[in-house]
Amino acid sequence: MKLLEKMCQIQAPSGNETAMKDFLLTYVREKSKKWASKPEIYSGKGFQDCIVLAFGKPRTAIFAHMDSIGFTVRYGKELIRIGGPQTQTGYKLVGQDQKSKIECRLRVAKDKSLSYEFNREIERGTMLTFKPEFRETSEYVQCCYMDNRLGVWSALKVAEKIKNGIIVFSCWEEQGGGSVEYLARFIYKKFKVQQALISDITWVTEGVKAGKGVAISLRDSGLPRRTYVNKIIGIARKNKIPHQLEVESSGGSDGNSLQRSPYPFDWCFVGAPESNVHSPDEKVHKKDIESMVALYSALMKEL
């Protein structure tokens, strides 16, 4: 979990993913020397802060978004949400402007407006994120930004052994997307790949429990093609990998962007469930992390 803890420390809210991109590029270039297959790395011009790793002769692409929720400083001490963070007076926020590093506290007014408590005015446009406090027990890991540092972590673990496939690290997911459409075009045009898996983190609900296995989503606000989803369920059952079927009416992911793209991608959200969603205390069961990596490894071989 040391790699996951390190990634949770990196500030990368939607629109400001550069630090995470740089970390991942350094990590991949160093570690891929010992992987089963060394990937071609696509980044830089034409990719903004996104990264595409291509292994062998790919058939399937894993999408994992790098960004997190957060806050933008407006005027005075006002804050604007990035994505949909939970808000509670007293939450610790961190960031940096041209004057200094910042650790301040969130304040929620009666009218639900947001501001910060700090000993000076923070420069407008500064991005603030929850202060990471990584906790690990024998059963759980807990910190802000399990969504989606854990999805990225899982993709990196799968990358160690796959010989054919694509891994995409995307941007802006928490703020409504914007990168997946052009990434889909690149993947479709260059590799003819038409099927995708969304390595992201979902919710613990009345129907999806912690410790019962990775969630395979039949639908959320997006509606993947059932024939493709049934293939994924079949592979999970055949390999006896613990899993749960999720059905939701709201929420979304990079899969929604794929579905809106003009390219014929099949997609399915496959991810561990967490409690305390979009808060400083996101919590995931280790058994669900294990089954997530196991299922992705099987899917990249068999899809």
Short mmCIF file of C-alpha atoms in Angstrom, two decimals:
data_model
loop_
_atom_site.label_atom_id
_atom_site.label_comp_id
_atom_site.label_asym_id
_atom_site.label_seq_id
_atom_site.Cartn_x
_atom_site.Cartn_y
_atom_site.Cartn_z
CA MET A 1 0.00 0.00 0.00
CA LYS A 2 3.03 2.32 0.02
CA LEU A 3 2.48 3.23 -3.63
CA LEU A 4 -1.19 3.99 -2.97
CA GLU A 5 -0.29 6.13 0.04
CA LYS A 6 2.24 8.07 -2.03
CA MET A 7 -0.29 8.74 -4.79
CA CYS A 8 -2.87 9.95 -2.29
CA GLN A 9 -0.40 12.64 -1.22
CA ILE A 10 -0.21 14.13 -4.73
CA GLN A 11 -2.49 17.07 -5.39
CA ALA A 12 -4.23 16.63 -8.74
CA PRO A 13 -7.75 18.09 -8.84
CA SER A 14 -9.59 18.23 -12.16
CA GLY A 15 -7.81 20.63 -14.49
CA ASN A 16 -4.53 20.45 -12.61
CA GLU A 17 -3.36 16.85 -13.11
CA THR A 18 0.24 17.67 -14.10
CA ALA A 19 1.82 16.47 -10.85
CA MET A 20 0.11 13.09 -11.12
CA LYS A 21 1.03 12.78 -14.79
CA ASP A 22 4.69 13.46 -14.00
CA PHE A 23 4.68 10.96 -11.15
CA LEU A 24 3.12 8.23 -13.32
CA LEU A 25 5.49 8.80 -16.23
CA THR A 26 8.50 8.51 -13.91
CA TYR A 27 7.05 5.41 -12.24
CA VAL A 28 6.22 3.63 -15.51
CA ARG A 29 9.59 4.37 -17.12
CA GLU A 30 11.39 2.99 -14.08
CA LYS A 31 9.22 -0.02 -13.21
CA SER A 32 8.25 -1.21 -16.69
CA LYS A 33 11.76 -2.58 -17.19
CA LYS A 34 10.67 -5.52 -15.03
CA TRP A 35 7.11 -5.91 -16.35
CA ALA A 36 6.06 -8.86 -18.53
CA SER A 37 5.76 -6.51 -21.50
CA LYS A 38 7.23 -3.04 -21.88
CA PRO A 39 4.63 -0.54 -23.10
CA GLU A 40 4.80 2.17 -25.69
CA ILE A 41 4.15 5.45 -23.88
CA TYR A 42 2.05 8.17 -25.51
CA SER A 43 1.94 11.54 -23.74
CA GLY A 44 2.74 15.20 -24.26
CA LYS A 45 1.58 17.15 -27.30
CA GLY A 46 -1.88 16.09 -28.36
CA PHE A 47 -2.54 14.33 -25.04
CA GLN A 48 -2.53 17.32 -22.65
CA ASP A 49 -1.93 15.75 -19.21
CA CYS A 50 -3.21 12.30 -20.18
CA ILE A 51 -1.13 9.15 -20.68
CA VAL A 52 -1.72 6.11 -22.90
CA LEU A 53 0.27 2.90 -22.37
CA ALA A 54 0.05 0.37 -25.22
CA PHE A 55 1.16 -3.25 -24.68
CA GLY A 56 1.68 -5.76 -27.49
CA LYS A 57 -1.40 -6.22 -29.70
CA PRO A 58 -4.17 -4.67 -27.63
CA ARG A 59 -7.82 -5.76 -27.69
CA THR A 60 -9.09 -3.97 -24.57
CA ALA A 61 -8.38 -0.60 -22.94
CA ILE A 62 -8.49 0.19 -19.22
CA PHE A 63 -9.47 3.79 -18.40
CA ALA A 64 -8.46 5.20 -14.99
CA HIS A 65 -8.92 8.90 -14.26
CA MET A 66 -6.08 10.69 -12.47
CA ASP A 67 -8.00 13.69 -11.16
CA SER A 68 -9.79 14.28 -7.88
CA ILE A 69 -12.46 16.55 -6.49
CA GLY A 70 -11.46 19.75 -4.70
CA PHE A 71 -12.13 23.48 -4.44
CA THR A 72 -11.14 26.65 -6.29
CA VAL A 73 -10.58 29.92 -4.45
CA ARG A 74 -12.86 32.61 -5.89
CA TYR A 75 -12.86 36.17 -4.52
CA GLY A 76 -12.15 37.02 -0.92
CA LYS A 77 -12.49 33.79 1.03
CA GLU A 78 -15.13 32.18 -1.14
CA LEU A 79 -14.65 28.63 -2.48
CA ILE A 80 -16.19 26.90 -5.50
CA ARG A 81 -16.48 23.12 -5.73
CA ILE A 82 -14.47 21.09 -8.23
CA GLY A 83 -16.70 18.10 -8.87
CA GLY A 84 -18.89 17.01 -5.96
CA PRO A 85 -16.89 17.01 -2.71
CA GLN A 86 -18.61 16.44 0.61
CA THR A 87 -18.49 19.59 2.72
CA GLN A 88 -18.30 19.94 6.48
CA THR A 89 -17.00 22.79 8.59
CA GLY A 90 -13.55 21.93 9.87
CA TYR A 91 -12.33 19.76 7.01
CA LYS A 92 -8.61 20.40 6.47
CA LEU A 93 -7.65 21.72 3.03
CA VAL A 94 -4.18 22.09 1.51
CA GLY A 95 -2.70 23.83 -1.51
CA GLN A 96 -0.12 26.38 -2.55
CA ASP A 97 -0.14 29.86 -4.07
CA GLN A 98 2.77 32.13 -4.99
CA LYS A 99 3.20 33.25 -1.39
CA SER A 100 3.43 29.94 0.47
CA LYS A 101 2.09 26.47 1.09
CA ILE A 102 -1.39 26.50 2.56
CA GLU A 103 -3.19 24.47 5.20
CA CYS A 104 -6.58 25.91 6.04
CA ARG A 105 -10.03 24.81 7.15
CA LEU A 106 -13.30 24.61 5.27
CA ARG A 107 -16.25 26.62 6.51
CA VAL A 108 -19.84 25.87 5.50
CA ALA A 109 -22.34 28.68 6.12
CA LYS A 110 -26.04 28.20 6.91
CA ASP A 111 -26.90 28.99 3.30
CA LYS A 112 -24.43 26.22 2.25
CA SER A 113 -21.95 28.71 0.75
CA LEU A 114 -18.31 27.70 1.17
CA SER A 115 -15.30 29.63 2.43
CA TYR A 116 -11.96 28.96 4.08
CA GLU A 117 -10.38 29.96 7.39
CA PHE A 118 -6.76 31.07 6.98
CA ASN A 119 -4.49 33.80 8.35
CA ARG A 120 -4.44 35.63 5.02
CA GLU A 121 -6.33 35.86 1.78
CA ILE A 122 -5.38 33.08 -0.64
CA GLU A 123 -4.73 34.08 -4.24
CA ARG A 124 -7.80 33.69 -6.43
CA GLY A 125 -7.77 30.63 -8.66
CA THR A 126 -5.74 28.56 -6.17
CA MET A 127 -6.89 24.94 -6.05
CA LEU A 128 -7.37 23.34 -2.65
CA THR A 129 -7.83 19.66 -1.85
CA PHE A 130 -8.48 17.61 1.28
CA LYS A 131 -5.44 17.08 3.48
CA PRO A 132 -4.46 13.41 3.08
CA GLU A 133 -4.35 11.28 6.24
CA PHE A 134 -3.62 7.73 5.12
CA ARG A 135 -4.82 4.96 7.46
CA GLU A 136 -4.39 1.22 7.08
CA THR A 137 -5.66 -1.72 9.12
CA SER A 138 -5.63 -5.45 8.48
CA GLU A 139 -8.94 -5.09 6.58
CA TYR A 140 -9.22 -1.53 5.25
CA VAL A 141 -7.34 1.35 3.68
CA GLN A 142 -8.71 4.84 4.21
CA CYS A 143 -7.80 8.30 2.93
CA CYS A 144 -9.11 11.04 0.72
CA TYR A 145 -8.97 10.33 -3.01
CA MET A 146 -9.26 6.54 -3.03
CA ASP A 147 -11.47 7.71 -5.91
CA ASN A 148 -9.54 7.39 -8.07
CA ARG A 149 -5.97 6.85 -6.88
CA LEU A 150 -7.00 3.28 -6.12
CA GLY A 151 -8.29 2.83 -9.68
CA VAL A 152 -4.92 4.08 -10.96
CA TRP A 153 -3.08 1.83 -8.48
CA SER A 154 -5.07 -1.21 -9.65
CA ALA A 155 -4.24 -0.43 -13.30
CA LEU A 156 -0.54 -0.21 -12.44
CA LYS A 157 -0.67 -3.60 -10.69
CA VAL A 158 -2.37 -5.16 -13.71
CA ALA A 159 0.25 -3.54 -15.98
CA GLU A 160 2.97 -5.63 -14.36
CA LYS A 161 1.75 -8.85 -16.02
CA ILE A 162 -0.32 -8.03 -19.10
CA LYS A 163 1.16 -8.68 -22.53
CA ASN A 164 -1.58 -7.19 -24.70
CA GLY A 165 -3.73 -4.21 -23.81
CA ILE A 166 -3.99 -0.48 -23.32
CA ILE A 167 -4.04 1.51 -20.09
CA VAL A 168 -5.30 5.09 -20.24
CA PHE A 169 -4.82 7.65 -17.48
CA SER A 170 -7.40 10.34 -18.18
CA CYS A 171 -8.24 13.81 -16.85
CA TRP A 172 -11.26 15.92 -15.83
CA GLU A 173 -13.54 13.01 -14.93
CA GLU A 174 -14.74 14.58 -11.67
CA GLN A 175 -15.68 17.81 -13.45
CA GLY A 176 -17.66 16.18 -16.25
CA GLY A 177 -14.96 14.76 -18.53
CA GLY A 178 -13.43 16.20 -21.67
CA SER A 179 -10.36 14.07 -22.37
CA VAL A 180 -11.84 10.64 -23.01
CA GLU A 181 -13.43 11.58 -26.33
CA TYR A 182 -10.11 12.43 -27.99
CA LEU A 183 -8.37 9.53 -26.26
CA ALA A 184 -11.04 7.20 -27.64
CA ARG A 185 -10.40 8.58 -31.12
CA PHE A 186 -6.67 7.94 -30.80
CA ILE A 187 -7.14 4.38 -29.52
CA TYR A 188 -9.77 3.50 -32.10
CA LYS A 189 -7.87 4.96 -35.04
CA LYS A 190 -4.41 3.64 -34.13
CA PHE A 191 -5.17 0.27 -32.55
CA LYS A 192 -8.72 -0.56 -33.73
CA VAL A 193 -9.64 -1.24 -30.10
CA GLN A 194 -13.38 -1.09 -29.41
CA GLN A 195 -13.83 -2.40 -25.87
CA ALA A 196 -13.02 -0.74 -22.56
CA LEU A 197 -13.03 -1.25 -18.81
CA ILE A 198 -13.46 1.64 -16.38
CA SER A 199 -11.07 1.28 -13.43
CA ASP A 200 -12.78 3.53 -10.93
CA ILE A 201 -14.23 3.37 -7.42
CA THR A 202 -17.95 3.06 -6.71
CA TRP A 203 -20.17 3.26 -3.62
CA VAL A 204 -21.01 0.96 -0.74
CA THR A 205 -24.82 0.83 -0.82
CA GLU A 206 -27.69 -1.35 0.39
CA GLY A 207 -26.92 -3.68 -2.52
CA VAL A 208 -23.12 -3.48 -2.71
CA LYS A 209 -21.29 -4.34 0.51
CA ALA A 210 -17.71 -3.85 1.67
CA GLY A 211 -15.64 -7.03 1.61
CA LYS A 212 -17.91 -8.95 -0.77
CA GLY A 213 -15.92 -8.42 -3.94
CA VAL A 214 -15.39 -5.95 -6.77
CA ALA A 215 -18.51 -4.34 -8.24
CA ILE A 216 -19.48 -4.94 -11.87
CA SER A 217 -21.88 -2.16 -12.79
CA LEU A 218 -24.87 -3.08 -14.93
CA ARG A 219 -25.72 0.60 -15.15
CA ASP A 220 -25.48 4.00 -13.48
CA SER A 221 -26.45 7.22 -15.28
CA GLY A 222 -24.87 5.54 -18.29
CA LEU A 223 -26.16 2.33 -19.80
CA PRO A 224 -23.50 -0.05 -21.18
CA ARG A 225 -24.37 -2.68 -23.77
CA ARG A 226 -25.62 -5.75 -21.91
CA THR A 227 -24.01 -8.29 -24.23
CA TYR A 228 -20.58 -6.93 -23.31
CA VAL A 229 -21.34 -6.72 -19.60
CA ASN A 230 -22.53 -10.34 -19.65
CA LYS A 231 -19.13 -11.40 -21.04
CA ILE A 232 -17.43 -9.71 -18.08
CA ILE A 233 -19.76 -11.38 -15.58
CA GLY A 234 -19.10 -14.73 -17.26
CA ILE A 235 -15.31 -14.32 -16.94
CA ALA A 236 -15.67 -13.38 -13.25
CA ARG A 237 -17.81 -16.47 -12.59
CA LYS A 238 -15.58 -18.82 -14.57
CA ASN A 239 -12.51 -17.67 -12.62
CA LYS A 240 -14.42 -17.74 -9.30
CA ILE A 241 -13.48 -14.14 -8.53
CA PRO A 242 -15.64 -12.58 -5.79
CA HIS A 243 -17.85 -9.89 -7.34
CA GLN A 244 -21.11 -8.02 -6.89
CA LEU A 245 -23.56 -6.72 -9.47
CA GLU A 246 -24.36 -3.03 -9.14
CA VAL A 247 -27.46 -1.25 -10.43
CA GLU A 248 -27.70 2.52 -9.91
CA SER A 249 -29.71 5.36 -11.43
CA SER A 250 -27.12 8.08 -10.89
CA GLY A 251 -23.37 8.60 -10.92
CA GLY A 252 -21.11 8.36 -13.92
CA SER A 253 -17.57 7.76 -15.10
CA ASP A 254 -15.30 7.82 -18.11
CA GLY A 255 -17.71 5.25 -19.50
CA ASN A 256 -20.31 7.97 -20.05
CA SER A 257 -17.81 9.88 -22.18
CA LEU A 258 -17.07 6.75 -24.20
CA GLN A 259 -20.77 6.22 -24.76
CA ARG A 260 -21.15 9.80 -26.02
CA SER A 261 -18.14 9.52 -28.33
CA PRO A 262 -18.66 8.85 -32.06
CA TYR A 263 -16.70 5.58 -31.81
CA PRO A 264 -18.29 2.13 -31.24
CA PHE A 265 -16.82 1.38 -27.81
CA ASP A 266 -18.28 -1.22 -25.49
CA TRP A 267 -17.51 -0.34 -21.90
CA CYS A 268 -18.18 -1.50 -18.35
CA PHE A 269 -17.42 0.03 -14.95
CA VAL A 270 -15.55 -2.48 -12.77
CA GLY A 271 -14.37 -1.18 -9.40
CA ALA A 272 -14.15 -1.69 -5.66
CA PRO A 273 -16.85 -0.04 -3.52
CA GLU A 274 -16.01 2.61 -0.93
CA SER A 275 -17.81 4.25 1.97
CA ASN A 276 -17.59 7.96 2.90
CA VAL A 277 -17.60 8.89 -0.80
CA HIS A 278 -15.89 12.16 -1.86
CA SER A 279 -14.83 12.96 1.71
CA PRO A 280 -11.45 13.01 3.49
CA ASP A 281 -12.27 9.54 4.85
CA GLU A 282 -12.92 7.33 1.80
CA LYS A 283 -12.65 3.72 2.96
CA VAL A 284 -12.15 0.51 0.93
CA HIS A 285 -11.94 -3.14 2.04
CA LYS A 286 -8.73 -4.92 1.07
CA LYS A 287 -10.63 -8.01 -0.15
CA ASP A 288 -12.39 -5.81 -2.70
CA ILE A 289 -9.04 -4.41 -3.86
CA GLU A 290 -7.69 -7.95 -4.28
CA SER A 291 -10.69 -9.06 -6.32
CA MET A 292 -10.49 -5.89 -8.44
CA VAL A 293 -6.90 -6.63 -9.48
CA ALA A 294 -7.70 -10.32 -10.02
CA LEU A 295 -10.69 -9.59 -12.24
CA TYR A 296 -8.87 -7.00 -14.33
CA SER A 297 -5.99 -9.42 -14.84
CA ALA A 298 -8.43 -12.10 -16.04
CA LEU A 299 -10.36 -9.70 -18.25
CA MET A 300 -7.24 -8.42 -20.02
CA LYS A 301 -6.35 -12.02 -20.90
CA GLU A 302 -9.79 -13.27 -21.92
CA LEU A 303 -11.81 -10.39 -23.38
#
